Short mmCIF file of C-alpha atoms and ligand atoms in Angstrom, two decimals:
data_model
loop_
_atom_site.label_atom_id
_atom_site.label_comp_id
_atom_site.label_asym_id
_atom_site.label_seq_id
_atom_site.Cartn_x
_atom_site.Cartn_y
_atom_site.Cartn_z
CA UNK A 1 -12.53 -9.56 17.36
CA UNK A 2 -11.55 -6.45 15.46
CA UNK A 3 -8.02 -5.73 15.08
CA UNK A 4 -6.54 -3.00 12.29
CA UNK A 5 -3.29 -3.32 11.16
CA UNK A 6 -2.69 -0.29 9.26
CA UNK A 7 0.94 -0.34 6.54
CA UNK A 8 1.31 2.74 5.05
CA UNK A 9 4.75 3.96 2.82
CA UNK A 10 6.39 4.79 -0.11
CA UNK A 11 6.79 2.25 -3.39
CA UNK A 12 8.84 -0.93 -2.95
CA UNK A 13 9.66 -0.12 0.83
CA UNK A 14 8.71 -3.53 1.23
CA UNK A 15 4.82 -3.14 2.61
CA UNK A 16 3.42 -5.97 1.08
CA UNK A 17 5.97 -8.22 2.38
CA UNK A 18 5.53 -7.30 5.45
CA UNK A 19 2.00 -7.19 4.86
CA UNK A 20 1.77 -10.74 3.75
CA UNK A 21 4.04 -12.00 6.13
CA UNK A 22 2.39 -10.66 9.23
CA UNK A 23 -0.88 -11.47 7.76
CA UNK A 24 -0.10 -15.25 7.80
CA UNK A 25 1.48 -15.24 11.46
CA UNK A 26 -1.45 -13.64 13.04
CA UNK A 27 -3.96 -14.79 11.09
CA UNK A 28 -5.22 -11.94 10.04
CA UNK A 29 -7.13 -11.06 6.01
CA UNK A 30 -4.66 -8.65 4.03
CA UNK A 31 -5.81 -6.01 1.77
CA UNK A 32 -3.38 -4.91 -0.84
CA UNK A 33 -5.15 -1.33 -1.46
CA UNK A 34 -2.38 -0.31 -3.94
CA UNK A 35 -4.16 -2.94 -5.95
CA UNK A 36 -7.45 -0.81 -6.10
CA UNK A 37 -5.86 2.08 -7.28
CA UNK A 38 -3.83 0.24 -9.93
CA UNK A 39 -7.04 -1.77 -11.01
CA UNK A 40 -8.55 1.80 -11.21
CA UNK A 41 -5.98 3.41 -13.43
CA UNK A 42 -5.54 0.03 -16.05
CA UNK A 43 -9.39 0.06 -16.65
CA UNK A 44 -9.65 3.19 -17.38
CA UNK A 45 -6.73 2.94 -20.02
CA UNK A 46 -7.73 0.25 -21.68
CA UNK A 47 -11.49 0.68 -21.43
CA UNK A 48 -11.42 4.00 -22.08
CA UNK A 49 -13.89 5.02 -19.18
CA UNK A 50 -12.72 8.52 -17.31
CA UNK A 51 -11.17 7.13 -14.01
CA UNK A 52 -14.06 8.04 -11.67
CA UNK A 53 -16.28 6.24 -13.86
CA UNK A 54 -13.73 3.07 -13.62
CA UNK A 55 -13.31 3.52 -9.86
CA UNK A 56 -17.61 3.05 -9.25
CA UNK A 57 -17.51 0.74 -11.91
CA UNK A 58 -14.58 -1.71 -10.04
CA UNK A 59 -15.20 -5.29 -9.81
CA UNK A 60 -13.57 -8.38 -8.37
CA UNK A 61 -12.38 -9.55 -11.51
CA UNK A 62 -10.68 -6.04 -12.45
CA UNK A 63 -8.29 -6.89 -9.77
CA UNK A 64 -7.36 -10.50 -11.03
CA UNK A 65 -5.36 -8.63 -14.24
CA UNK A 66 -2.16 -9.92 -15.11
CA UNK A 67 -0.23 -6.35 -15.84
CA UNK A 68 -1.47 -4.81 -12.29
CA UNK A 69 2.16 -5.25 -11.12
CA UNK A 70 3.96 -3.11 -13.94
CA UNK A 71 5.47 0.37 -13.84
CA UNK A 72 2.74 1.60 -16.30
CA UNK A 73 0.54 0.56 -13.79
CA UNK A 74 1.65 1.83 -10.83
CA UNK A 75 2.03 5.52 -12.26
CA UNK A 76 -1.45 5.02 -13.69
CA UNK A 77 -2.54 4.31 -10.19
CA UNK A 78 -1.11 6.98 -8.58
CA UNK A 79 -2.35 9.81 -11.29
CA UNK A 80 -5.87 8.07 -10.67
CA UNK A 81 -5.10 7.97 -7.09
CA UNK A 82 -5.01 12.26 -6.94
CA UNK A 83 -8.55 12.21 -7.93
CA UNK A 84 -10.65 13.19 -4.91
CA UNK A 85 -13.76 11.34 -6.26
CA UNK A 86 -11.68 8.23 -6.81
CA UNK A 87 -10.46 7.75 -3.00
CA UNK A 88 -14.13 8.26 -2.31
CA UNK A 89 -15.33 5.50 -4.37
CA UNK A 90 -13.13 3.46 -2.93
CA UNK A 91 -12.97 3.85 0.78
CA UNK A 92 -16.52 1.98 1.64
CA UNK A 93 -14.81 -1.40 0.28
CA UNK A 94 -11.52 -0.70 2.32
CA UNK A 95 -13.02 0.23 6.20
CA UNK A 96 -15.83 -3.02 5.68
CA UNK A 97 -12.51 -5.03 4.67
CA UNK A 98 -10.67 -3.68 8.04
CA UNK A 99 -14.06 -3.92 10.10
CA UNK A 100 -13.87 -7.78 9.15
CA UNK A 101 -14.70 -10.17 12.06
CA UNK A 102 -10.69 -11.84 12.89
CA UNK A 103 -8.49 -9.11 12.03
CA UNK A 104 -6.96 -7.34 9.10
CA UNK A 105 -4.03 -6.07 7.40
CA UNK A 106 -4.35 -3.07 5.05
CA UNK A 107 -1.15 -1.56 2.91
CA UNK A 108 -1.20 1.41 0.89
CA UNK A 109 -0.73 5.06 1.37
CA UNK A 110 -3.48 6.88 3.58
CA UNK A 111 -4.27 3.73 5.76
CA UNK A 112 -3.43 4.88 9.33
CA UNK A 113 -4.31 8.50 8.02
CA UNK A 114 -7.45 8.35 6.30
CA UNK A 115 -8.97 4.99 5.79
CA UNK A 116 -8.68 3.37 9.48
CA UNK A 117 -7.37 6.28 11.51
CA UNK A 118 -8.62 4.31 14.40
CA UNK A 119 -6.73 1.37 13.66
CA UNK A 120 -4.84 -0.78 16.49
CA UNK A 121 -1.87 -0.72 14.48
CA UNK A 122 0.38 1.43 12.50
CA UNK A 123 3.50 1.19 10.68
CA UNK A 124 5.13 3.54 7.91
CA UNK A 125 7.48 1.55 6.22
CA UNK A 126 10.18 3.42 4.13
CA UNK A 127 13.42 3.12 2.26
CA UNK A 128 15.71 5.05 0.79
CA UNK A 129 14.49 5.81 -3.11
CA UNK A 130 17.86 4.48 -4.50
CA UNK A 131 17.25 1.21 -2.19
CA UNK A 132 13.51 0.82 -3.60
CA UNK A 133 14.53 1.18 -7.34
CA UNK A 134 16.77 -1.23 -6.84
CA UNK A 135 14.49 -3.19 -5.45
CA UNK A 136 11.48 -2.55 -8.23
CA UNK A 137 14.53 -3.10 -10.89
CA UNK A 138 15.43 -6.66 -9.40
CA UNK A 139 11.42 -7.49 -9.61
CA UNK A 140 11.26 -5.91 -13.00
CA UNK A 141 14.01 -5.75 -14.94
CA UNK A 142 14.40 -2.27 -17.42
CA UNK A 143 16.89 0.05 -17.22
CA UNK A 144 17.88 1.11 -13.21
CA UNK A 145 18.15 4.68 -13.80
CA UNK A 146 14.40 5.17 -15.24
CA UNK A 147 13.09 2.79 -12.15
CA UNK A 148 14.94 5.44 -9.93
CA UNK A 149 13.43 8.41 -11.86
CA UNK A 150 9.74 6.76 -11.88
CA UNK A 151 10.02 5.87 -7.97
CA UNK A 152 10.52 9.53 -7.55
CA UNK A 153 8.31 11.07 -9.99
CA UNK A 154 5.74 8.63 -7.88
CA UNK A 155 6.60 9.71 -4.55
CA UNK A 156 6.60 13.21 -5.44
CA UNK A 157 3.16 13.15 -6.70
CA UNK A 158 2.02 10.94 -3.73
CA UNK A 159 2.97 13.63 -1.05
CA UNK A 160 2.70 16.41 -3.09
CA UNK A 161 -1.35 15.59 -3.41
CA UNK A 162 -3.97 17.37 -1.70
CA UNK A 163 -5.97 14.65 -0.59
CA UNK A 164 -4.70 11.61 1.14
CA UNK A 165 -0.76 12.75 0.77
CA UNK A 166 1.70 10.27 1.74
CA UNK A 167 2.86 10.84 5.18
CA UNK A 168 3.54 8.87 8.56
CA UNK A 169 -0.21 8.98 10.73
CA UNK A 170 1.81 10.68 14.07
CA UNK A 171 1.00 8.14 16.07
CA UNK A 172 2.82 5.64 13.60
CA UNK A 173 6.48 3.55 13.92
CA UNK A 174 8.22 3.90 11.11
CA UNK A 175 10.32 1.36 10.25
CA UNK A 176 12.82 2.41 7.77
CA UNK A 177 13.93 -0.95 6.11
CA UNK A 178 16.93 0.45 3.46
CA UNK A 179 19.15 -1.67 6.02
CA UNK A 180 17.12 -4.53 7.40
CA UNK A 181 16.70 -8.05 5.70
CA UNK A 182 13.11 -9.04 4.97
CA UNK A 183 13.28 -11.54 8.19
CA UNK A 184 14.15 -8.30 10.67
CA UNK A 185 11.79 -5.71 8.79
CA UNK A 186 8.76 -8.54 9.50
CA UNK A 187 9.95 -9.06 12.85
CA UNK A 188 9.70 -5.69 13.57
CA UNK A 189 6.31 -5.47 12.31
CA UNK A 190 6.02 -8.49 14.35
CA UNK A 191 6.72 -7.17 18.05
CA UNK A 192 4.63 -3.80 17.48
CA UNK A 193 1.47 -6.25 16.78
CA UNK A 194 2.24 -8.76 19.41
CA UNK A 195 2.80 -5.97 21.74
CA UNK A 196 -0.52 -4.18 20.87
CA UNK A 197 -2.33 -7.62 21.26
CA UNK A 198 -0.96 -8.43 24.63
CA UNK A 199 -1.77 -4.77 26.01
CA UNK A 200 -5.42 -5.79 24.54
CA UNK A 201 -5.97 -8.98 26.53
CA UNK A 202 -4.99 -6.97 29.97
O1 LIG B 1 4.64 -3.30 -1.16
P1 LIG B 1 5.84 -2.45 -1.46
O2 LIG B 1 5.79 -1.85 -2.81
O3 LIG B 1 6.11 -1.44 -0.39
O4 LIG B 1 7.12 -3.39 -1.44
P2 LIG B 1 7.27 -4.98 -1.61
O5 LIG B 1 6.64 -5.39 -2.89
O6 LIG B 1 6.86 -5.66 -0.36
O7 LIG B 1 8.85 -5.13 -1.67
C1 LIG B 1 9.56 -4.75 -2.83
C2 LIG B 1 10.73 -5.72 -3.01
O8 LIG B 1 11.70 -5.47 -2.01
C3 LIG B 1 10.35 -7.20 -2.92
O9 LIG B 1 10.99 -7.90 -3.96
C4 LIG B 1 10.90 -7.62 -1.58
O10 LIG B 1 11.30 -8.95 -1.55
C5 LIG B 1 12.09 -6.68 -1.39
N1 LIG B 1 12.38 -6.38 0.01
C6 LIG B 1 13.67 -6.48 0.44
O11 LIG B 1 14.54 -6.81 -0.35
N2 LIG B 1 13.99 -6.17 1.75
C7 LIG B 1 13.07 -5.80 2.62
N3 LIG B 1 13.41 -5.51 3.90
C8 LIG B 1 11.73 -5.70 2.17
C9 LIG B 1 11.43 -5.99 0.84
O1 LIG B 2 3.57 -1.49 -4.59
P1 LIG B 2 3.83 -0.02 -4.69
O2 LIG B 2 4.16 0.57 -3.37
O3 LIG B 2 4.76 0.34 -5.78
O4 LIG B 2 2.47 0.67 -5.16
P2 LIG B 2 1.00 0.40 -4.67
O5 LIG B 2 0.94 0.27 -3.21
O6 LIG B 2 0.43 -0.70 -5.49
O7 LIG B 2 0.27 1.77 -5.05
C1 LIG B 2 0.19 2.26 -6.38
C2 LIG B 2 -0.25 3.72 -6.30
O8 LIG B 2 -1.60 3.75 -5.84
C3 LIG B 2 0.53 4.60 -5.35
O9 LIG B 2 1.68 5.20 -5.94
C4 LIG B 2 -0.51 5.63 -4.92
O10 LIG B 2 -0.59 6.71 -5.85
C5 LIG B 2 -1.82 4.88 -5.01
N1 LIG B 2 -2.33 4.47 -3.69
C6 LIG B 2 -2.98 5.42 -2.92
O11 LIG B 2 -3.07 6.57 -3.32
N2 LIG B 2 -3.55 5.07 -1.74
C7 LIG B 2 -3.45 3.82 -1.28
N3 LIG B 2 -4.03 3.51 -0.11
C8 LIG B 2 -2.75 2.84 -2.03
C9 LIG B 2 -2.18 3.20 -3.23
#
């Protein structure tokens, strides 16, 4: 059976949660792509290689790092991320990983948009940017204010790119989670896929 979950959104909306959570009730593989993009951006900074030549040069173990999760890396990933020839390199790996055999979950930016514009399911999580730097900040640590200004400087670049902007697919639910606990934003998540599987099996 092939079944697309596509989780697209801004930073620290809470995607990967979700992602992870839904993932494990349904029994479905989860891609993080984010991941790809930050692996992309932290070899080429401390390898030196020009980013398209660290995106076709990505292996397994490039995503094991232990500093993927920083700040540095997630604005390194998203100035990689603008890179037309970058997204290319890396969308083979993604749709094979969503055509798996059982299911999949994919989070990132351009999933229900670009990657898997097919897919069975789509969600835009979102947040308010105050919400998600206070979320990043809890994670984190630093100083709140320069979360807040990074989370935007992030977004802004995101949406503001020509290729693969940031933006809800139109036939996606967005779930805007600034007011909903983890538990409610998942079961949210929850319904649209258990809805969309029992429509399936008619
Ligand atoms: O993947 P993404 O960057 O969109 O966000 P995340 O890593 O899933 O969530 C960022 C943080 O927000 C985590 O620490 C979550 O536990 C927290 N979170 C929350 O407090 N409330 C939610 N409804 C969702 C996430
Ligand atoms: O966890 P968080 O939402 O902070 O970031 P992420 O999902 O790990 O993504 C890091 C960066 O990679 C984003 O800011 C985007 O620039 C880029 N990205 C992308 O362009 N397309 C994707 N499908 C996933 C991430």
């Amino acid at each position: 059976m092939r079944f697309t979950v596509a989780i697209d959104g801004p930073a620290a909306a809470g995607k990967g949660t979700i992602s992870r959570a839904v993932a494990e009730q349904f029994g479905l593989a989860h891609l993080d792509t984010g991941a790809l993009y930050r692996a992309v951006g932290m070899k080429s900074e401390t390898e030196g290689l020009e980013p398209i030549a660290a995106a076709k040069a990505l292996r397994p173990e490039d995503l094991e790092r232990d500093d993927l999760r920083t700040m540095e890396a997630g604005q390194a990933a998203s100035i990689v991320a603008a890179i037309p020839e970058v997204r290319a390199a890396l969308v083979a790996f993604q749709r094979d990983f969503a055509a798996r055999e059982g299911g999949a979950v994919l989070d990132g930016r351009d999933i229900g948009t670009v990657i898997c514009p097919q897919a069975e399911v789509k969600l835009f999580v979102t947040a308010s940017p105050e919400v998600r730097a206070h979320r990043r900040w809890l994670e984190l640590g630093g100083d709140e204010a320069d979360v807040l200004e990074q989370v935007r400087e992030r977004d802004a670049r995101d949406m503001g790119r020509a290729d693969s902007p940031l933006r809800p697919a139109v036939d996606a639910l967005v779930i805007d989670t600034s007011d909903l606990s983890i538990e409610e934003a998942v079961a949210r998540a929850a319904d649209q896929i258990e809805a969309r599987r029992a429509g399936d099996l008619d």
